[in-house]
Short mmCIF file of C-alpha atoms and ligand atoms in Angstrom, two decimals:
data_model
loop_
_atom_site.label_atom_id
_atom_site.label_comp_id
_atom_site.label_asym_id
_atom_site.label_seq_id
_atom_site.Cartn_x
_atom_site.Cartn_y
_atom_site.Cartn_z
CA MET A 9 -18.43 12.82 23.48
CA VAL A 10 -17.40 9.35 22.28
CA ARG A 11 -19.70 6.64 23.69
CA LYS A 12 -18.03 3.41 24.77
CA GLN A 13 -17.89 0.78 22.01
CA GLU A 14 -19.29 3.16 19.37
CA PHE A 15 -17.95 2.61 15.87
CA THR A 16 -15.71 5.63 15.08
CA PRO A 17 -17.26 6.51 11.69
CA ASP A 18 -20.69 6.49 13.41
CA VAL A 19 -19.38 8.90 16.06
CA LEU A 20 -18.30 11.20 13.23
CA LEU A 21 -21.73 10.82 11.61
CA ARG A 22 -23.45 11.78 14.87
CA TRP A 23 -21.21 14.84 15.21
CA ALA A 24 -21.72 15.77 11.56
CA GLU A 25 -25.52 15.68 11.96
CA LYS A 26 -25.33 17.72 15.14
CA TYR A 27 -22.53 20.23 14.51
CA GLY A 28 -21.87 20.16 10.73
CA PRO A 29 -20.98 21.29 8.09
CA VAL A 30 -17.58 22.00 9.69
CA VAL A 31 -16.86 20.02 12.84
CA ARG A 32 -13.79 20.78 14.92
CA ILE A 33 -12.23 17.67 16.46
CA ASN A 34 -9.67 17.88 19.26
CA ALA A 35 -7.58 14.76 19.81
CA PHE A 36 -4.70 15.13 22.27
CA HIS A 37 -2.81 18.25 21.14
CA ARG A 38 -4.03 18.04 17.54
CA ILE A 39 -6.92 19.89 16.00
CA SER A 40 -8.60 18.74 12.82
CA VAL A 41 -11.84 19.56 11.07
CA LEU A 42 -14.37 17.21 9.52
CA ILE A 43 -15.98 18.83 6.49
CA VAL A 44 -19.40 17.57 5.46
CA CYS A 45 -20.57 19.97 2.77
CA PRO A 46 -20.19 19.65 -1.03
CA GLU A 47 -18.49 23.08 -1.22
CA GLY A 48 -15.72 21.89 1.11
CA VAL A 49 -15.31 18.49 -0.58
CA LYS A 50 -14.98 20.19 -3.96
CA GLU A 51 -12.47 22.73 -2.67
CA PHE A 52 -10.18 20.31 -0.87
CA LEU A 53 -10.34 17.28 -3.19
CA MET A 54 -10.53 18.77 -6.66
CA SER A 55 -7.65 21.19 -6.37
CA PRO A 56 -4.04 19.94 -6.65
CA GLN A 57 -3.04 22.73 -4.27
CA HIS A 58 -3.98 20.89 -1.11
CA PRO A 59 -1.45 18.22 -0.14
CA LYS A 60 -2.36 15.08 1.74
CA ASP A 61 -1.71 15.46 5.45
CA PRO A 62 1.97 14.56 5.97
CA THR A 63 1.50 13.61 9.62
CA VAL A 64 -1.10 10.99 8.83
CA TYR A 65 0.31 9.64 5.55
CA GLY A 66 3.88 9.90 6.87
CA SER A 67 2.88 7.58 9.69
CA LEU A 68 2.37 4.84 7.07
CA PHE A 69 6.04 5.06 6.10
CA SER A 70 6.70 2.26 8.55
CA LEU A 71 4.64 0.03 10.79
CA PHE A 72 6.02 -0.55 14.28
CA GLY A 73 9.48 0.37 12.98
CA GLU A 74 9.36 -1.86 9.88
CA ARG A 75 9.31 0.01 6.54
CA PHE A 76 5.80 -0.42 5.17
CA LEU A 77 4.46 1.94 2.44
CA GLY A 78 7.41 4.35 2.52
CA ASN A 79 7.12 7.09 -0.11
CA SER A 80 4.73 5.28 -2.41
CA LEU A 81 2.07 6.60 -4.76
CA VAL A 82 -0.60 6.57 -2.05
CA THR A 83 1.46 8.08 0.79
CA VAL A 84 3.66 10.67 -0.92
CA CYS A 85 2.44 14.20 -0.09
CA ASN A 86 4.69 16.43 -2.20
CA HIS A 87 2.73 17.25 -5.37
CA GLU A 88 5.64 17.17 -7.85
CA HIS A 89 6.98 13.87 -6.52
CA TRP A 90 3.49 12.35 -6.62
CA HIS A 91 2.75 13.66 -10.12
CA LYS A 92 5.95 12.14 -11.51
CA GLN A 93 5.04 8.73 -10.08
CA ARG A 94 1.42 8.91 -11.19
CA ARG A 95 2.29 9.83 -14.81
CA VAL A 96 4.47 6.74 -15.08
CA MET A 97 1.79 4.48 -13.61
CA ASP A 98 -1.09 5.72 -15.78
CA PRO A 99 -0.39 3.48 -18.84
CA ALA A 100 -0.92 0.37 -16.69
CA PHE A 101 -4.48 1.60 -16.13
CA SER A 102 -5.29 2.63 -19.69
CA ARG A 103 -8.49 1.31 -21.24
CA SER A 104 -6.69 -0.96 -23.69
CA TYR A 105 -4.50 -2.50 -20.99
CA LEU A 106 -7.50 -3.08 -18.72
CA ILE A 107 -9.48 -4.76 -21.51
CA GLY A 108 -6.57 -7.18 -21.82
CA LEU A 109 -7.01 -8.06 -18.14
CA MET A 110 -10.48 -9.53 -18.74
CA GLU A 111 -8.77 -12.90 -19.27
CA THR A 112 -7.18 -12.76 -15.81
CA PHE A 113 -10.38 -11.55 -14.15
CA ASN A 114 -12.31 -14.42 -15.77
CA GLU A 115 -9.69 -17.06 -15.02
CA LYS A 116 -9.38 -16.21 -11.33
CA ALA A 117 -13.13 -15.68 -10.87
CA GLU A 118 -13.70 -19.11 -12.45
CA GLU A 119 -11.30 -20.65 -9.93
CA LEU A 120 -13.31 -19.02 -7.17
CA MET A 121 -16.52 -20.51 -8.61
CA GLU A 122 -14.93 -23.97 -8.54
CA LYS A 123 -14.02 -23.51 -4.86
CA LEU A 124 -17.52 -22.28 -4.09
CA GLU A 125 -19.11 -25.21 -5.92
CA GLU A 126 -17.33 -27.53 -3.46
CA LYS A 127 -19.09 -25.70 -0.62
CA ALA A 128 -22.47 -25.27 -2.30
CA ASP A 129 -24.45 -28.00 -0.53
CA GLY A 130 -26.81 -25.63 1.24
CA LYS A 131 -25.25 -26.56 4.58
CA THR A 132 -21.55 -25.61 4.61
CA GLU A 133 -20.96 -22.25 6.28
CA PHE A 134 -17.98 -20.13 5.27
CA SER A 135 -16.66 -16.60 5.43
CA MET A 136 -17.37 -14.76 2.19
CA LEU A 137 -14.68 -12.20 3.04
CA SER A 138 -12.03 -14.89 3.25
CA MET A 139 -12.95 -16.25 -0.21
CA MET A 140 -13.17 -12.79 -1.76
CA SER A 141 -9.81 -11.77 -0.28
CA ARG A 142 -8.23 -14.85 -1.78
CA VAL A 143 -9.59 -14.28 -5.27
CA THR A 144 -8.64 -10.59 -5.31
CA MET A 145 -5.16 -11.46 -4.05
CA ASP A 146 -4.72 -13.95 -6.92
CA VAL A 147 -5.98 -11.31 -9.37
CA ILE A 148 -3.64 -8.54 -8.21
CA GLY A 149 -0.70 -10.98 -8.01
CA LYS A 150 -1.14 -11.99 -11.64
CA ALA A 151 -2.41 -8.74 -13.15
CA ALA A 152 0.05 -6.43 -11.44
CA PHE A 153 3.16 -8.53 -10.94
CA GLY A 154 2.85 -11.67 -13.07
CA LEU A 155 2.80 -13.82 -9.90
CA GLU A 156 0.75 -16.99 -9.44
CA LEU A 157 0.01 -16.69 -5.71
CA ASN A 158 -2.53 -19.56 -5.54
CA ALA A 159 -4.24 -18.03 -2.51
CA LEU A 160 -7.49 -19.73 -3.62
CA SER A 161 -6.11 -23.20 -4.14
CA ASP A 162 -3.59 -23.32 -1.29
CA ASP A 163 -5.12 -22.91 2.17
CA GLN A 164 -1.67 -22.91 3.73
CA THR A 165 -0.19 -19.94 1.85
CA PRO A 166 0.89 -17.39 4.47
CA LEU A 167 0.09 -14.27 2.42
CA PRO A 168 -3.64 -13.79 3.25
CA ASN A 169 -2.86 -14.15 6.94
CA ALA A 170 0.05 -11.71 6.65
CA VAL A 171 -2.20 -9.08 5.05
CA THR A 172 -4.83 -9.56 7.77
CA LYS A 173 -2.16 -9.11 10.45
CA ILE A 174 -0.87 -5.95 8.77
CA MET A 175 -4.34 -4.44 8.51
CA GLN A 176 -5.05 -5.21 12.16
CA GLY A 177 -1.65 -3.77 13.09
CA LEU A 178 -2.44 -0.58 11.17
CA ASN A 179 -5.49 -0.03 13.32
CA LYS A 180 -3.60 -0.64 16.53
CA ALA A 181 -0.72 1.62 15.45
CA ARG A 182 -3.00 4.62 16.06
CA ASP A 183 -2.40 4.14 19.77
CA PRO A 184 0.94 5.87 20.47
CA PHE A 185 1.51 3.82 23.63
CA ILE A 186 0.91 0.36 22.19
CA ARG A 187 4.58 -0.27 21.47
CA PHE A 188 5.33 -0.09 25.17
CA MET A 189 2.59 -2.43 26.40
CA PRO A 190 3.98 -5.80 27.50
CA GLY A 191 0.78 -7.66 26.49
CA LYS A 192 1.06 -6.41 22.88
CA GLN A 193 4.58 -7.57 22.08
CA LYS A 194 3.43 -10.76 20.30
CA MET A 195 1.10 -8.74 18.06
CA LEU A 196 3.91 -6.25 17.29
CA LYS A 197 6.30 -9.07 16.39
CA GLU A 198 3.76 -10.80 14.13
CA THR A 199 2.90 -7.54 12.37
CA ARG A 200 6.58 -6.77 11.71
CA GLU A 201 7.15 -10.31 10.42
CA SER A 202 4.15 -9.97 8.10
CA VAL A 203 5.48 -6.71 6.65
CA ARG A 204 8.89 -8.33 6.14
CA LEU A 205 7.30 -11.35 4.46
CA LEU A 206 5.42 -9.21 1.95
CA ARG A 207 8.48 -7.10 1.17
CA ARG A 208 10.49 -10.32 0.68
CA VAL A 209 7.91 -11.61 -1.82
CA GLY A 210 8.15 -8.24 -3.56
CA LYS A 211 11.95 -8.41 -3.70
CA GLN A 212 11.87 -11.90 -5.27
CA CYS A 213 9.33 -10.73 -7.79
CA ILE A 214 11.42 -7.68 -8.76
CA ASP A 215 14.60 -9.77 -9.06
CA GLN A 216 12.85 -12.31 -11.28
CA ARG A 217 11.50 -9.59 -13.53
CA ARG A 218 14.93 -7.95 -13.87
CA GLU A 219 16.52 -11.29 -14.67
CA ALA A 220 13.90 -11.96 -17.34
CA ILE A 221 14.56 -8.53 -18.88
CA GLN A 222 18.33 -9.15 -18.81
CA ASN A 223 17.75 -12.48 -20.58
CA GLY A 224 16.12 -10.58 -23.40
CA LYS A 225 12.50 -11.38 -22.50
CA GLU A 226 10.13 -8.62 -23.52
CA ALA A 227 8.75 -6.93 -20.41
CA THR A 228 5.01 -7.46 -19.97
CA MET A 229 3.22 -4.13 -19.79
CA ASP A 230 1.92 -4.43 -16.26
CA ILE A 231 2.01 -2.52 -12.98
CA LEU A 232 5.43 -3.90 -12.01
CA THR A 233 6.96 -2.78 -15.31
CA GLN A 234 5.64 0.72 -14.70
CA ILE A 235 6.93 0.73 -11.11
CA LEU A 236 10.39 -0.21 -12.43
CA LYS A 237 10.21 2.51 -15.08
CA GLY A 238 9.26 5.03 -12.40
CA ASP A 239 12.29 4.07 -10.36
CA ALA A 240 14.56 4.54 -13.40
CA LEU A 241 13.47 8.20 -13.46
CA GLU A 242 14.44 8.85 -9.84
CA GLU A 243 17.69 10.65 -9.05
CA THR A 244 18.54 8.25 -6.26
CA ARG A 245 17.58 4.72 -7.20
CA ASP A 246 16.81 2.36 -4.43
CA ASP A 247 15.00 -0.99 -4.31
CA GLU A 248 13.28 0.10 -1.11
CA ASN A 249 11.33 2.71 -3.11
CA ILE A 250 10.25 0.06 -5.59
CA LEU A 251 9.16 -2.17 -2.73
CA ASP A 252 7.09 0.69 -1.27
CA ASN A 253 5.01 0.68 -4.45
CA PHE A 254 4.89 -3.11 -4.57
CA MET A 255 3.38 -3.05 -1.08
CA THR A 256 0.95 -0.29 -2.00
CA PHE A 257 -0.43 -1.99 -5.09
CA PHE A 258 -0.49 -5.37 -3.39
CA VAL A 259 -2.46 -4.15 -0.37
CA ALA A 260 -4.56 -1.35 -1.94
CA GLY A 261 -5.23 -3.52 -4.97
CA HIS A 262 -6.99 -6.40 -3.27
CA GLU A 263 -8.30 -5.61 0.22
CA THR A 264 -10.67 -2.90 -0.96
CA SER A 265 -12.26 -4.89 -3.82
CA ALA A 266 -12.70 -7.93 -1.55
CA ASN A 267 -14.50 -5.79 1.03
CA GLN A 268 -16.72 -4.23 -1.61
CA MET A 269 -17.79 -7.64 -2.92
CA THR A 270 -18.40 -9.04 0.56
CA PHE A 271 -20.52 -6.06 1.58
CA THR A 272 -22.47 -6.42 -1.67
CA VAL A 273 -23.17 -10.09 -0.95
CA MET A 274 -24.32 -9.05 2.53
CA ALA A 275 -26.65 -6.36 1.17
CA LEU A 276 -28.07 -8.70 -1.50
CA GLY A 277 -28.62 -11.45 1.08
CA GLN A 278 -30.58 -8.96 3.19
CA HIS A 279 -32.70 -7.81 0.22
CA PRO A 280 -34.02 -10.85 -1.69
CA GLU A 281 -36.03 -8.72 -4.14
CA ILE A 282 -32.89 -6.80 -5.19
CA LEU A 283 -30.92 -10.05 -5.41
CA GLU A 284 -33.61 -11.52 -7.66
CA ARG A 285 -33.53 -8.50 -9.97
CA ALA A 286 -29.71 -8.59 -10.18
CA GLN A 287 -29.83 -12.31 -10.99
CA ALA A 288 -32.47 -11.78 -13.66
CA GLU A 289 -30.25 -9.17 -15.31
CA VAL A 290 -27.20 -11.46 -15.21
CA ASP A 291 -29.28 -14.29 -16.74
CA GLU A 292 -30.41 -11.99 -19.51
CA VAL A 293 -26.93 -10.63 -20.30
CA LEU A 294 -24.83 -13.78 -19.81
CA GLY A 295 -27.32 -16.62 -20.23
CA ALA A 296 -25.37 -19.87 -19.92
CA LYS A 297 -22.07 -18.33 -21.01
CA ARG A 298 -19.15 -18.80 -18.61
CA HIS A 299 -16.82 -16.14 -19.99
CA VAL A 300 -17.75 -12.56 -19.18
CA ASP A 301 -16.77 -10.35 -22.11
CA TYR A 302 -15.76 -6.71 -21.80
CA GLU A 303 -18.89 -5.76 -23.77
CA ASP A 304 -21.10 -7.52 -21.19
CA LEU A 305 -19.94 -5.24 -18.39
CA SER A 306 -21.72 -2.14 -19.64
CA LYS A 307 -24.93 -4.15 -20.13
CA LEU A 308 -25.03 -5.07 -16.44
CA THR A 309 -26.52 -1.71 -15.50
CA PHE A 310 -28.53 -2.81 -12.47
CA LEU A 311 -25.51 -4.65 -11.05
CA SER A 312 -23.52 -1.40 -11.46
CA GLN A 313 -26.20 0.42 -9.45
CA VAL A 314 -26.06 -2.25 -6.74
CA LEU A 315 -22.26 -1.93 -6.53
CA LYS A 316 -22.44 1.86 -6.29
CA GLU A 317 -25.07 1.68 -3.58
CA SER A 318 -22.94 -0.80 -1.69
CA LEU A 319 -20.03 1.68 -1.79
CA ARG A 320 -22.31 4.43 -0.47
CA LEU A 321 -23.25 2.56 2.70
CA TYR A 322 -20.08 0.51 3.03
CA PRO A 323 -17.10 2.34 1.49
CA PRO A 324 -13.94 0.25 2.11
CA VAL A 325 -11.92 3.49 2.34
CA SER A 326 -14.10 5.77 4.41
CA GLY A 327 -12.19 9.01 3.96
CA THR A 328 -9.11 11.00 3.13
CA LEU A 329 -7.14 13.84 4.73
CA ARG A 330 -5.63 17.07 3.45
CA ARG A 331 -3.55 19.82 5.03
CA PRO A 332 -4.14 23.09 3.15
CA GLU A 333 -1.26 25.53 3.40
CA LYS A 334 -3.53 28.61 3.27
CA GLU A 335 -6.52 29.77 5.25
CA HIS A 336 -9.97 28.93 3.79
CA VAL A 337 -13.53 29.93 4.51
CA ILE A 338 -16.04 27.12 4.05
CA ASN A 339 -19.73 27.82 4.59
CA GLY A 340 -18.73 31.01 6.33
CA ILE A 341 -16.42 29.20 8.76
CA ARG A 342 -12.72 30.08 8.85
CA ILE A 343 -10.30 27.18 8.64
CA PRO A 344 -6.78 28.29 9.55
CA ALA A 345 -3.81 27.33 7.37
CA ASN A 346 -2.17 23.98 8.19
CA THR A 347 -5.26 22.46 9.81
CA THR A 348 -5.88 18.78 9.10
CA VAL A 349 -9.01 18.55 6.97
CA PHE A 350 -10.94 15.30 7.02
CA LEU A 351 -13.33 14.39 4.17
CA ASN A 352 -15.46 11.30 4.75
CA THR A 353 -17.70 9.51 2.24
CA TYR A 354 -19.09 7.09 4.87
CA VAL A 355 -20.41 10.03 6.87
CA MET A 356 -21.79 12.02 3.93
CA GLY A 357 -23.24 8.88 2.33
CA ARG A 358 -25.34 8.32 5.45
CA MET A 359 -26.68 11.85 5.91
CA GLU A 360 -30.38 12.51 5.26
CA LYS A 361 -29.37 15.89 3.88
CA PHE A 362 -27.72 14.24 0.87
CA PHE A 363 -29.51 10.88 0.56
CA LYS A 364 -33.19 10.50 1.43
CA ASP A 365 -33.80 7.70 3.91
CA PRO A 366 -30.05 7.10 3.94
CA LEU A 367 -29.90 3.78 5.76
CA THR A 368 -32.11 2.05 3.18
CA PHE A 369 -30.21 0.04 0.59
CA ASP A 370 -31.73 1.30 -2.64
CA PRO A 371 -29.82 0.88 -5.94
CA GLU A 372 -32.38 3.13 -7.67
CA ARG A 373 -30.48 6.10 -6.25
CA PHE A 374 -27.92 5.41 -8.97
CA SER A 375 -30.32 4.80 -11.86
CA LYS A 376 -29.75 6.73 -15.06
CA ASP A 377 -32.50 9.27 -14.35
CA ALA A 378 -31.74 9.87 -10.67
CA PRO A 379 -29.97 13.14 -9.76
CA LYS A 380 -26.20 12.71 -9.48
CA PRO A 381 -24.76 13.00 -5.98
CA TYR A 382 -22.87 16.30 -5.96
CA TYR A 383 -19.58 16.08 -3.99
CA CYS A 384 -21.16 13.98 -1.25
CA TYR A 385 -20.26 10.51 -2.57
CA PHE A 386 -16.58 9.70 -3.19
CA PRO A 387 -15.70 6.05 -2.41
CA PHE A 388 -12.68 6.31 -4.75
CA SER A 389 -11.92 9.86 -3.60
CA LEU A 390 -12.09 12.66 -6.19
CA GLY A 391 -9.69 14.90 -8.08
CA PRO A 392 -6.00 14.34 -8.75
CA ARG A 393 -5.39 12.00 -5.79
CA SER A 394 -8.36 9.76 -6.57
CA CYS A 395 -7.93 6.00 -6.91
CA ILE A 396 -5.84 4.98 -9.90
CA GLY A 397 -7.34 1.48 -9.69
CA GLN A 398 -11.00 2.51 -9.84
CA VAL A 399 -11.77 1.09 -13.29
CA PHE A 400 -9.59 -1.98 -12.68
CA ALA A 401 -11.51 -2.66 -9.45
CA GLN A 402 -14.96 -2.16 -10.94
CA MET A 403 -14.22 -4.48 -13.85
CA GLU A 404 -12.83 -7.16 -11.56
CA VAL A 405 -15.70 -6.85 -9.08
CA LYS A 406 -18.33 -7.04 -11.82
CA VAL A 407 -16.82 -10.18 -13.34
CA VAL A 408 -16.71 -11.96 -9.98
CA MET A 409 -20.16 -10.80 -8.86
CA ALA A 410 -21.78 -11.63 -12.21
CA LYS A 411 -20.46 -15.19 -12.06
CA LEU A 412 -21.50 -15.58 -8.42
CA LEU A 413 -25.04 -14.41 -9.16
CA GLN A 414 -25.22 -16.55 -12.28
CA ARG A 415 -24.29 -19.76 -10.46
CA PHE A 416 -25.51 -19.63 -6.84
CA GLU A 417 -28.40 -19.02 -4.49
CA ILE A 418 -26.97 -17.05 -1.58
CA GLN A 419 -28.12 -17.40 2.01
CA LEU A 420 -26.73 -15.46 4.95
CA VAL A 421 -26.34 -17.61 8.04
CA PRO A 422 -28.80 -16.25 10.66
CA GLY A 423 -27.58 -14.84 13.98
CA GLN A 424 -24.75 -12.65 12.61
CA ASN A 425 -24.81 -8.99 13.58
CA PHE A 426 -23.02 -7.67 10.48
CA GLN A 427 -21.02 -5.22 12.54
CA LEU A 428 -18.43 -3.10 10.69
CA ILE A 429 -14.84 -2.57 11.79
CA GLU A 430 -12.12 -0.26 10.62
CA ALA A 431 -8.99 -2.36 10.27
CA GLY A 432 -6.93 -0.42 7.73
CA THR A 433 -10.05 -0.56 5.58
CA LEU A 434 -13.71 -0.73 6.47
CA LYS A 435 -14.88 -4.36 6.54
CA PRO A 436 -17.48 -6.68 8.05
CA LEU A 437 -16.25 -7.89 11.45
CA ASP A 438 -17.46 -11.48 11.09
CA GLY A 439 -16.62 -11.79 7.42
CA VAL A 440 -20.27 -12.37 6.30
CA ILE A 441 -20.95 -16.05 6.89
CA CYS A 442 -22.83 -17.61 3.97
CA LYS A 443 -24.31 -20.85 2.70
CA LEU A 444 -24.69 -21.47 -1.02
CA LYS A 445 -26.74 -23.70 -3.30
CA PRO A 446 -26.26 -24.09 -7.03
CA ARG A 447 -28.94 -22.28 -9.02
CA SER A 448 -30.93 -24.61 -11.22
CA SER A 449 -30.16 -22.44 -14.26
CA ALA A 450 -26.40 -22.69 -13.48
CA ARG A 451 -26.41 -26.37 -14.43
CA ARG A 452 -26.89 -25.27 -18.00
CA CYS A 453 -23.66 -23.22 -17.94
CA GLN A 454 -21.38 -23.93 -20.86
CA PRO A 455 -18.36 -26.08 -20.01
C1 LIG B 9 -13.29 -1.19 -4.46
C2 LIG B 9 -12.00 -1.02 -4.63
C3 LIG B 9 -11.24 0.23 -4.28
C4 LIG B 9 -11.60 1.32 -3.52
C5 LIG B 9 -12.93 1.56 -2.81
C6 LIG B 9 -10.48 2.22 -3.52
C7 LIG B 9 -10.47 3.47 -2.89
C8 LIG B 9 -9.41 4.34 -2.94
C9 LIG B 9 -9.40 5.66 -2.32
C10 LIG B 9 -10.54 6.26 -1.52
C11 LIG B 9 -8.20 6.22 -2.58
C12 LIG B 9 -7.68 7.57 -2.05
C13 LIG B 9 -6.91 7.28 -0.80
C14 LIG B 9 -6.47 8.50 -0.03
O1 LIG B 9 -6.87 9.60 -0.33
O2 LIG B 9 -5.71 8.32 0.92
C15 LIG B 9 -7.43 5.28 -3.36
C16 LIG B 9 -6.17 5.51 -3.83
C17 LIG B 9 -5.41 4.57 -4.49
N1 LIG B 9 -5.82 3.32 -4.90
FE1 LIG B 9 -7.66 2.54 -4.66
N2 LIG B 9 -9.46 1.66 -4.26
C18 LIG B 9 -9.89 0.46 -4.75
C19 LIG B 9 -9.18 -0.41 -5.55
C20 LIG B 9 -7.89 -0.22 -5.98
C21 LIG B 9 -7.16 -1.11 -6.85
C22 LIG B 9 -7.74 -2.39 -7.47
C23 LIG B 9 -5.90 -0.59 -6.98
C24 LIG B 9 -4.74 -1.11 -7.80
C25 LIG B 9 -4.80 -2.01 -8.74
C26 LIG B 9 -5.85 0.63 -6.20
C27 LIG B 9 -4.74 1.44 -6.07
C28 LIG B 9 -4.75 2.69 -5.48
C29 LIG B 9 -3.60 3.58 -5.48
C30 LIG B 9 -2.22 3.26 -6.01
C31 LIG B 9 -4.02 4.77 -4.87
C32 LIG B 9 -3.22 6.04 -4.69
C33 LIG B 9 -3.45 6.94 -5.92
C34 LIG B 9 -2.73 8.28 -5.91
O3 LIG B 9 -2.62 8.93 -4.88
O4 LIG B 9 -2.30 8.67 -7.01
N3 LIG B 9 -7.07 0.82 -5.62
N4 LIG B 9 -8.20 4.15 -3.58
#
């Protein structure tokens, strides 16, 4: 039974502990199963045979009647169609291309540091999530589409608000009756307007890029170029398909990283000894240097462990769904063909069976010598449909976090309850309200 006000992923966790490893869930006329055993995760995620669930991913085609993600890389369920799109996108995530993005990661992270310095008087309280969402939006705008969005420098830009509205709308769209409720019409209108705004920005961006190419400018090798190349391979070419992928990369490419960084700040603020160790490592690797080099990233091993541990307890994307076309037997339990199968890293990441003392934030779980989690930890999903932006995100996040730790003392404002919500992605409800002070060592940072 669902208890009033209980956070849905925690309901699933309770059921998993009690009824797992295969939990049947009945919601209205639909039956799905939550799988919480490594055997099941391996079977359903690693094999290309099991398509994403078309009912769930198809529902993201539009949001309250406004075309939203359409048939994009993340929502498309047909394997051949997906594979064609993914092959075209891969070069924009190659190692050499990503190394070239270190400039953008550094530039935007440095702008964030300037904004934070203005607030770092030990008294000013602000939402860390809001600042992190702005920096990741500026990064994805520039890195993926060559756009200067200035979300950090311009408080009035409507884009961050539009994304927030869309994510809230996504959550509400699960209620099939919401469209007919008189009290919700304002929310519906604002969500539709936000989707239209983002698609309009995408259209302008695509038109500008095409014009530049027509004027003989060499196309930058970025995500937009690859999206345009992908469209050129389609039998029926349509700007709406291009915009579907613009929306996908824009939304998937910044919300998730911002949430990961905010949760990490929260966890570090709650564990001063871990924060101190992470800062000591950053001091040792970066010293007074402002620019984070690609080579520095692999030296920040403890920070990597902290980031992985943060994704275990607070995965921005808590799970994924498949709909296998054939019957399967998992742990001796028969799962009929065409059942919705739900795999959830939030749930498995918090089970004692897989992680000892699971609610304790302990980066040592991810140290070099610790046993590797075996198909029970998948914040970027696993297998063919895993996150294409995983390395991009982890480079970006490390650059921003390293600079933050290098420059500031972080204090969480007391009295917050750090509740989680699922609004499109998993995020902290109150945004993690912080106060900062410059670190004494940060004054020595090179100009
Ligand atoms: C901390 C940051 C991130 C997390 C935790 C994350 C997580 C995920 C997960 C769990 C999936 C699978 C979704 C599903 O099965 O429905 C996914 C897919 C995807 N992600 Fe990410 N992501 C992150 C950052 C990024 C970034 C930075 C980009 C783009 C630059 C990106 C682009 C995508 C795309 C396009 C897909 C669909 C891939 C496919 O199906 O081929 N993500 N991500």
